Coordinates of C-alpha atoms in Angstrom, one line a residue:
Chain A
X14 CA 2.6 17.6 8.9
X15 CA 1.3 14.6 10.8
X16 CA 3.6 11.9 12.1
X17 CA 2.7 8.6 13.8
X18 CA 4.2 10.1 17.0
X19 CA 2.9 7.5 19.4
X20 CA 4.5 4.7 17.5
X21 CA 7.7 6.7 16.9
X22 CA 7.9 7.3 20.7
X23 CA 7.3 3.6 21.2
X24 CA 10.3 2.9 18.9
X25 CA 12.4 5.0 21.2
X26 CA 11.6 3.0 24.3
X27 CA 10.9 -0.5 23.0
X28 CA 13.4 -3.2 23.5
X29 CA 15.2 -3.0 20.2
X30 CA 18.8 -2.2 21.1
X31 CA 19.9 1.4 20.7
X32 CA 23.0 2.3 18.7
X33 CA 24.2 4.8 21.3
X34 CA 22.9 6.4 24.5
X35 CA 24.3 9.0 26.7
X36 CA 24.0 12.5 28.2
X37 CA 24.5 15.5 25.9
X38 CA 23.9 19.1 26.2
X39 CA 21.5 20.5 23.7
X40 CA 21.1 24.1 22.9
X41 CA 17.5 25.2 23.2
X42 CA 15.7 27.0 20.4
X43 CA 14.2 29.9 22.1
X44 CA 15.9 29.5 25.4
X45 CA 19.5 29.5 24.2
X46 CA 21.0 27.8 27.2
X47 CA 22.3 24.3 26.9
X48 CA 20.1 21.7 28.5
X49 CA 21.4 18.4 29.6
X50 CA 19.3 15.6 28.1
X51 CA 19.4 11.9 27.8
X52 CA 19.9 10.9 24.2
X53 CA 19.1 7.6 22.5
X54 CA 20.2 6.9 19.0
X55 CA 18.3 4.2 17.1
X56 CA 18.9 3.9 13.4
X57 CA 18.4 7.3 11.8
X58 CA 16.4 8.7 14.8
X59 CA 18.0 10.6 17.6
X60 CA 15.6 10.8 20.6
X61 CA 16.1 13.0 23.6
X62 CA 14.6 12.6 27.0
X63 CA 14.4 14.9 30.0
X64 CA 15.9 12.3 32.2
X65 CA 17.5 9.0 31.7
X66 CA 14.5 7.2 33.2
X67 CA 11.8 9.3 31.5
X68 CA 9.2 7.1 29.9
X69 CA 8.7 9.2 26.8
X70 CA 11.0 11.3 24.7
X71 CA 10.6 15.1 24.6
X72 CA 11.6 15.0 21.0
X73 CA 13.3 13.4 18.1
X74 CA 15.7 14.5 15.5
X75 CA 15.4 12.6 12.2
X76 CA 18.9 12.4 11.1
X77 CA 18.5 11.5 7.4
X78 CA 20.4 13.9 5.2
X79 CA 22.2 15.6 8.0
X80 CA 25.9 16.4 8.4
X81 CA 27.7 16.5 11.7
X82 CA 30.4 19.1 12.3
X83 CA 32.6 20.2 15.0
X84 CA 31.8 23.8 15.8
X85 CA 33.1 26.9 17.2
X86 CA 31.5 27.5 20.5
X87 CA 32.1 28.9 23.9
X88 CA 30.9 25.5 25.0
X89 CA 33.6 22.8 25.2
X90 CA 33.3 19.7 23.2
X91 CA 30.6 21.2 21.0
X92 CA 29.4 19.9 17.7
X93 CA 26.5 20.6 15.4
X94 CA 23.9 18.6 13.4
X95 CA 23.1 20.4 10.2
X96 CA 20.7 19.9 7.4
X97 CA 20.9 21.0 3.9
X98 CA 17.4 22.4 3.4
X99 CA 16.0 25.8 3.4
X100 CA 15.7 27.4 6.8
X101 CA 16.8 24.2 8.5
X102 CA 17.6 24.4 12.1
X103 CA 21.1 23.8 13.3
X104 CA 21.2 21.6 16.4
X105 CA 24.0 22.6 18.6
X106 CA 25.2 20.0 21.0
X107 CA 27.9 19.5 23.5
X108 CA 29.4 16.4 25.0
X109 CA 30.9 16.0 28.4
X110 CA 34.4 15.2 27.3
X111 CA 36.5 14.8 24.2
X112 CA 36.0 11.1 23.9
X113 CA 32.3 11.4 24.1
X114 CA 32.2 14.1 21.5
X115 CA 34.2 12.1 19.1
X116 CA 32.2 9.0 19.7
X117 CA 28.9 10.8 19.2
X118 CA 30.1 12.6 16.0
X119 CA 31.1 9.3 14.6
X120 CA 27.9 7.6 15.5
X121 CA 25.7 10.4 14.2
X122 CA 27.5 10.8 11.0
X123 CA 26.9 7.2 10.1
X124 CA 23.4 7.0 11.3
X125 CA 21.6 7.5 8.0
X126 CA 19.5 4.9 6.4
X127 CA 21.4 5.6 3.2
X128 CA 24.7 4.8 4.8
X129 CA 23.4 1.5 6.3
X130 CA 22.0 0.6 2.9
X131 CA 25.4 1.3 1.2
X132 CA 27.2 -1.0 3.6
X133 CA 24.6 -3.7 3.2
X134 CA 24.8 -3.5 -0.6
X135 CA 28.6 -3.7 -0.4
X136 CA 28.5 -6.8 1.8
X137 CA 25.9 -8.4 -0.4
X138 CA 28.1 -7.8 -3.4
X139 CA 31.1 -9.3 -1.6
X140 CA 29.1 -12.3 -0.6
X141 CA 27.9 -12.8 -4.1
X142 CA 31.5 -12.7 -5.4
X143 CA 32.6 -15.2 -2.8
X144 CA 29.8 -17.5 -3.6
X145 CA 30.4 -17.2 -7.3
X146 CA 34.0 -17.9 -6.8
X147 CA 33.1 -21.0 -4.9
X148 CA 31.3 -22.4 -7.9
X149 CA 28.1 -20.6 -7.8
X150 CA 26.4 -23.2 -5.7
X151 CA 25.0 -22.6 -2.3
X152 CA 26.4 -24.9 0.3
X153 CA 23.0 -25.8 1.8
X154 CA 23.9 -25.4 5.4
X155 CA 26.0 -22.4 4.8
X156 CA 23.5 -20.0 3.5
X157 CA 20.3 -18.8 5.0
X158 CA 18.2 -15.9 5.9
X159 CA 19.5 -14.0 8.9
X160 CA 16.8 -15.4 11.1
X161 CA 17.4 -18.9 9.8
X162 CA 20.9 -19.1 11.1
X163 CA 20.7 -18.5 14.8
X164 CA 23.1 -19.7 17.4
X165 CA 25.9 -21.5 15.6
X166 CA 27.1 -18.6 13.6
X167 CA 26.4 -16.2 16.4
X168 CA 28.7 -18.0 18.8
X169 CA 31.6 -18.3 16.4
X170 CA 31.5 -14.8 15.0
X171 CA 31.1 -12.8 18.1
X172 CA 34.4 -14.0 19.2
X173 CA 36.1 -13.6 15.8
X174 CA 34.6 -10.2 15.1
X175 CA 36.0 -8.9 18.3
X176 CA 39.5 -10.1 17.6
X177 CA 39.2 -8.7 14.1
X178 CA 38.0 -5.4 15.6
X179 CA 41.0 -4.9 17.8
X180 CA 43.4 -5.0 14.9
X181 CA 41.4 -2.4 13.0
X182 CA 41.2 0.1 15.8
X183 CA 43.9 2.3 14.4
X184 CA 42.0 2.8 11.2
X185 CA 38.8 3.5 12.9
X186 CA 40.0 6.4 14.9
X187 CA 39.0 9.0 12.3
X188 CA 35.7 10.7 12.7
X189 CA 33.4 11.0 9.9
X190 CA 31.5 14.2 9.6
X191 CA 28.9 13.6 7.0
X192 CA 26.1 11.1 6.9
X193 CA 24.8 12.1 3.6
X194 CA 26.6 13.8 0.7
X195 CA 29.0 11.4 -0.8
X196 CA 31.3 11.3 -3.8
X197 CA 29.7 10.6 -7.1
X198 CA 30.3 7.3 -8.8
X199 CA 31.1 8.7 -12.2
X200 CA 32.3 6.9 -15.2
X201 CA 31.7 3.3 -16.2
X202 CA 32.7 0.7 -13.7
X203 CA 32.6 -2.7 -15.1
X204 CA 31.2 -5.2 -12.8
X205 CA 30.3 -2.6 -10.3
X206 CA 27.2 -1.1 -11.9
X207 CA 24.8 -2.2 -9.2
X208 CA 27.0 -0.4 -6.6
X209 CA 27.3 2.6 -8.8
X210 CA 23.5 2.8 -9.1
X211 CA 23.2 2.4 -5.4
X212 CA 25.6 5.2 -4.6
X213 CA 23.4 7.6 -6.6
X214 CA 21.1 7.7 -3.7
X215 CA 23.8 8.8 -1.4
X216 CA 24.7 12.0 -3.3
X217 CA 23.1 14.3 -0.8
X218 CA 19.9 16.2 -0.8
X219 CA 18.7 16.8 -4.2
X220 CA 17.0 20.1 -4.5
X221 CA 14.2 18.6 -6.3
X222 CA 10.9 20.0 -5.4
X223 CA 7.5 18.5 -5.8
X224 CA 6.7 14.9 -6.0
X225 CA 8.7 12.4 -7.8
X226 CA 6.8 9.5 -9.3
X227 CA 8.9 6.4 -9.8
X228 CA 7.9 3.1 -11.2
X229 CA 7.8 0.4 -8.7
X230 CA 10.9 -1.7 -9.0
X231 CA 10.6 -5.0 -10.8
X232 CA 11.7 -8.2 -9.1
X233 CA 14.5 -7.7 -6.7
X234 CA 17.6 -6.9 -8.6
X235 CA 19.8 -9.2 -6.7
X236 CA 18.0 -12.3 -7.6
X237 CA 17.4 -13.4 -4.1
X238 CA 13.8 -13.8 -3.3
X239 CA 12.4 -13.6 0.1
X240 CA 10.5 -16.8 0.5
X241 CA 8.5 -15.9 3.5
X242 CA 6.7 -12.7 2.4
X243 CA 3.5 -14.5 1.7
X244 CA 0.8 -13.0 3.7
X245 CA 2.1 -11.7 7.0
X246 CA 5.5 -10.3 7.5
X247 CA 6.9 -8.8 10.7
X248 CA 9.3 -6.0 10.7
X249 CA 11.5 -5.7 13.7
X250 CA 11.4 -9.3 14.7
X251 CA 12.8 -12.6 13.6
X252 CA 11.1 -13.9 10.5
X253 CA 10.4 -17.4 11.7
X254 CA 8.9 -18.4 8.4
X255 CA 12.0 -17.9 6.3
X256 CA 13.2 -21.1 4.8
X257 CA 16.8 -21.9 5.4
X258 CA 18.5 -21.6 2.1
X259 CA 18.0 -18.1 0.8
X260 CA 20.0 -15.0 1.6
X261 CA 17.9 -12.0 2.7
X262 CA 16.8 -9.7 0.0
X263 CA 18.2 -6.2 -0.3
X264 CA 16.2 -3.1 0.4
X265 CA 14.9 -1.3 -2.7
X266 CA 17.1 1.2 -4.3
X267 CA 16.3 4.8 -4.7
X268 CA 16.0 6.0 -8.2
X269 CA 16.7 9.3 -9.8
X270 CA 19.2 10.7 -7.4
X271 CA 21.9 12.8 -9.1
X272 CA 25.3 11.3 -9.7
X273 CA 26.9 14.7 -9.2
X274 CA 28.7 15.6 -6.1
X275 CA 30.6 18.8 -5.6
X276 CA 33.2 17.2 -3.5
X277 CA 35.0 14.0 -4.4
X278 CA 34.9 13.3 -8.1
X279 CA 36.2 10.2 -9.6
X280 CA 35.8 7.9 -6.6
X281 CA 34.5 4.7 -7.8
X282 CA 34.3 2.1 -5.1
X283 CA 33.3 1.5 -1.5
X284 CA 36.7 1.7 0.0
X285 CA 37.3 5.0 -1.7
X286 CA 34.0 6.3 -0.4
X287 CA 35.2 5.4 3.1
X288 CA 38.5 7.0 2.5
X289 CA 36.6 10.1 1.5
X290 CA 34.6 10.0 4.8
X291 CA 37.8 9.6 6.7
X292 CA 39.7 12.3 4.8
X293 CA 37.0 14.9 5.3
X294 CA 37.0 14.2 9.0
X295 CA 40.7 14.4 9.3
X296 CA 40.7 17.8 7.6
X297 CA 38.0 19.1 10.0
X298 CA 39.9 17.7 12.9
X299 CA 43.1 19.5 11.8
X300 CA 41.2 22.7 11.5
X301 CA 39.7 22.3 14.9
X302 CA 42.9 21.5 16.5
X303 CA 44.5 24.5 14.9
X304 CA 41.8 26.7 16.2
X305 CA 42.4 25.6 19.8
Chain B
X8 CA 6.8 14.9 21.0
X9 CA 8.9 17.4 19.0
X10 CA 10.4 16.5 15.7
X11 CA 12.2 18.3 13.0
X12 CA 9.3 18.8 10.6
X13 CA 11.0 21.0 8.1
X14 CA 13.7 18.5 7.5
X15 CA 11.2 15.7 7.3
X16 CA 9.2 17.6 4.7
X17 CA 12.5 18.1 2.8
X18 CA 13.1 14.4 3.0
X19 CA 9.7 13.8 1.4
X20 CA 10.9 15.5 -1.7
X21 CA 13.8 13.2 -2.2
X22 CA 13.7 10.6 -4.9
X23 CA 11.7 7.7 -3.6
X24 CA 11.8 3.9 -3.9
X25 CA 8.2 3.8 -4.8
X26 CA 5.5 6.3 -5.3
X27 CA 1.9 5.8 -6.5
X28 CA -1.6 7.0 -6.1
X29 CA -3.4 4.6 -3.7
X30 CA -6.6 4.6 -1.8
X31 CA -5.7 5.2 1.8
X32 CA -7.8 4.8 4.9
X33 CA -6.7 5.8 8.3
X34 CA -6.9 3.6 11.4
X35 CA -9.7 5.4 13.2
X36 CA -13.3 4.3 13.1
X37 CA -15.0 6.5 10.7
X38 CA -12.0 7.1 8.5
X39 CA -12.8 6.6 4.9
X40 CA -10.7 5.7 1.8
X41 CA -9.2 8.7 0.2
X42 CA -7.0 9.0 -2.9
X43 CA -3.5 9.8 -1.8
X44 CA -0.1 10.0 -3.4
X45 CA 1.9 7.6 -1.3
X46 CA 5.7 7.8 -1.4
X47 CA 8.3 5.6 0.2
X48 CA 11.5 7.4 1.1
X49 CA 14.1 5.5 3.3
X50 CA 12.1 4.3 6.3
X51 CA 9.3 6.8 6.0
X52 CA 6.0 6.5 4.1
X53 CA 4.8 10.0 3.2
X54 CA 1.3 10.6 1.9
X55 CA 0.1 13.7 0.0
X56 CA -3.1 15.0 -1.5
X57 CA -2.5 14.5 -5.2
X58 CA -0.7 17.5 -6.7
X59 CA 0.3 19.0 -3.4
X60 CA 3.9 19.6 -2.6
X61 CA 3.8 19.2 1.1
X62 CA 2.8 15.9 2.6
X63 CA -0.2 15.6 4.9
X64 CA 1.6 13.1 7.0
X65 CA 4.4 10.6 7.4
X66 CA 4.6 7.2 8.9
X67 CA 7.9 5.9 10.3
X68 CA 8.1 2.3 9.2
X69 CA 9.9 0.9 12.3
X70 CA 8.3 -1.7 14.6
X71 CA 5.4 -2.1 12.2
X72 CA 3.7 -5.0 10.6
X73 CA 2.7 -5.0 6.9
X74 CA 0.0 -7.5 5.9
X75 CA -1.8 -8.3 2.8
X76 CA -5.5 -7.9 3.5
X77 CA -6.8 -9.1 0.2
X78 CA -5.6 -9.4 -3.4
X79 CA -5.2 -5.6 -3.8
X80 CA -5.1 -4.2 -0.4
X81 CA -2.4 -4.1 2.2
X82 CA -2.3 -2.8 5.8
X83 CA 0.3 -1.3 8.0
X84 CA -0.1 -1.6 11.8
X85 CA 2.3 -0.5 14.5
X86 CA 3.3 -2.9 17.1
X87 CA 2.3 -0.6 20.0
X88 CA -1.3 -0.4 18.7
X89 CA -1.7 -3.4 16.5
X90 CA -5.4 -3.2 16.1
X91 CA -5.2 0.2 14.4
X92 CA -4.5 -0.5 10.8
X93 CA -3.8 1.9 8.0
X94 CA -5.2 0.4 4.8
X95 CA -3.9 0.9 1.3
X96 CA -5.9 0.0 -1.8
X97 CA -3.8 -0.8 -4.9
X98 CA -4.7 -1.0 -8.6
X99 CA -3.6 -4.5 -9.0
X100 CA -2.4 -7.6 -7.2
X101 CA 1.0 -7.2 -8.5
X102 CA 1.3 -3.6 -7.3
X103 CA 0.0 -4.6 -3.9
X104 CA 2.7 -7.3 -3.7
X105 CA 5.4 -4.8 -4.7
X106 CA 4.4 -2.4 -2.0
X107 CA 4.2 -5.0 0.7
X108 CA 7.6 -6.2 -0.3
X109 CA 9.2 -2.7 -0.4
X110 CA 7.7 -1.6 2.9
X111 CA 8.9 -4.7 4.7
X112 CA 12.4 -3.9 3.5
X113 CA 12.2 -0.2 4.3
X114 CA 13.1 -0.4 7.9
X115 CA 16.5 0.3 9.4
X116 CA 16.2 -2.7 11.6
X117 CA 15.5 -5.0 8.7
X118 CA 18.7 -3.7 7.0
X119 CA 20.7 -4.1 10.1
X120 CA 19.7 -7.8 10.3
X121 CA 20.7 -8.2 6.6
X122 CA 24.0 -6.6 7.4
X123 CA 24.7 -8.8 10.3
X124 CA 23.8 -11.8 8.2
X125 CA 26.2 -10.9 5.4
X126 CA 28.9 -10.0 7.8
X127 CA 28.8 -13.3 9.6
X128 CA 28.4 -15.3 6.5
X129 CA 31.4 -13.6 4.8
X130 CA 33.4 -14.2 7.9
X131 CA 32.4 -17.8 8.0
X132 CA 33.4 -18.3 4.4
X133 CA 36.6 -16.3 4.3
X134 CA 37.7 -16.0 7.9
X135 CA 37.8 -12.3 7.5
X136 CA 35.5 -9.6 8.9
X137 CA 34.4 -7.6 5.8
X138 CA 34.0 -4.5 7.9
X139 CA 37.5 -4.5 9.2
X140 CA 39.1 -2.8 6.2
X141 CA 36.7 0.1 6.4
X142 CA 37.4 0.6 10.1
X143 CA 33.8 0.2 11.1
X144 CA 34.0 -3.2 12.8
X145 CA 33.5 -1.7 16.2
X146 CA 30.4 0.3 15.5
X147 CA 27.5 -0.7 17.6
X148 CA 25.0 -0.8 14.8
X149 CA 27.0 -3.5 13.0
X150 CA 27.5 -5.8 16.0
X151 CA 26.3 -9.3 15.7
X152 CA 24.6 -9.1 19.1
X153 CA 22.8 -6.0 18.2
X154 CA 20.2 -7.2 15.7
X155 CA 19.6 -10.5 17.4
X156 CA 18.1 -9.6 20.6
X157 CA 14.7 -9.3 19.0
X158 CA 12.5 -12.3 19.8
X159 CA 9.8 -13.4 17.4
X160 CA 6.6 -11.9 18.6
X161 CA 3.7 -14.1 19.6
X162 CA 1.0 -13.0 17.2
X163 CA -1.8 -14.9 18.9
X164 CA -2.7 -11.9 21.1
X165 CA -3.1 -9.5 18.2

């Protein structure tokens, strides 16, 4: 299968900020020794380079649909990236110390597009609730596309986010191990239907074969219309054409994914989904510690 | 550059945001329009020969520009080789618009910007960081500074 490799490699090295970088040992496919490589995580793509200053990646692991697990290995601080498809390769990796391993497992588990979309949807829902509670009217200066609100909000919120972050550090110490399969959102949830729909797409790899035709979505469900998508639209850069009073639209939802999940029935909201992530990680951690 | 092809093929079988038969023309001189089943899954655009299960190819939709070429045609070009355009012919103006819209939003970086916007906006309105309760405030990918380093590109050179 072809891939736009040159452009993908460009994504690896362009100036968009990476989500994580560092050295890791990666077990070779044929040569089963561990090779030290420089890794760059951007979005749901994990690139690896021969050296830190190499200009082009040797390869990339598309992380969508993977799970990340601690693994039994002669190698210390080992973990594995696994996929739920037939004859999928298991990528065995090892970090240089405990902290690095935990940090990578965490970062990789949450690297999927689906996860990011879930978080965005949740925040979008929260913002809608807040705005509705405030009388449904947009305070003109207060709402705008991400690109239309540059410096002022940035300055305020960098400071506040950090202070907020420090108080949450205890809850963020758990590692998540799965970036894909998620609990189903079963049962009717009043007022949360859009979120429920959204979580369908998280329920792991469907074993569906062949090609799924889906009708193109109608107008964006959230009612926010992107004003600047007239003729030219840039991805990956500030949309300078956006007018100042509209919130950004939400990425399209996936349709048709099964609501079933084998693992955590009955969870019905985002915070529960997160608890689920955390709990699974804790269990794995306990197992791992017991095996030491 | 190596990539995990099997897993990508498996991804192409997942339910998609949009899938339709479109006329697709590659970026090389001499490429002609061919009927392809085009399928959008997360930030990848897969294209198949109609009725085939395995895609011919995939396009990662990061660092690209989507543009309407005429009422029923749109193009995708990647920023590192902006003169090379993939062309897609739709059946209607409406369908074309829907595709352009969906592809713009199908990038991880686009979502990240949305997230940062919502996060800062909620914080501004409530004084609380909405990510705090989920213990993910510290994640690099959600940082305010992360998505904002991108500068608008000067398009005059393209």
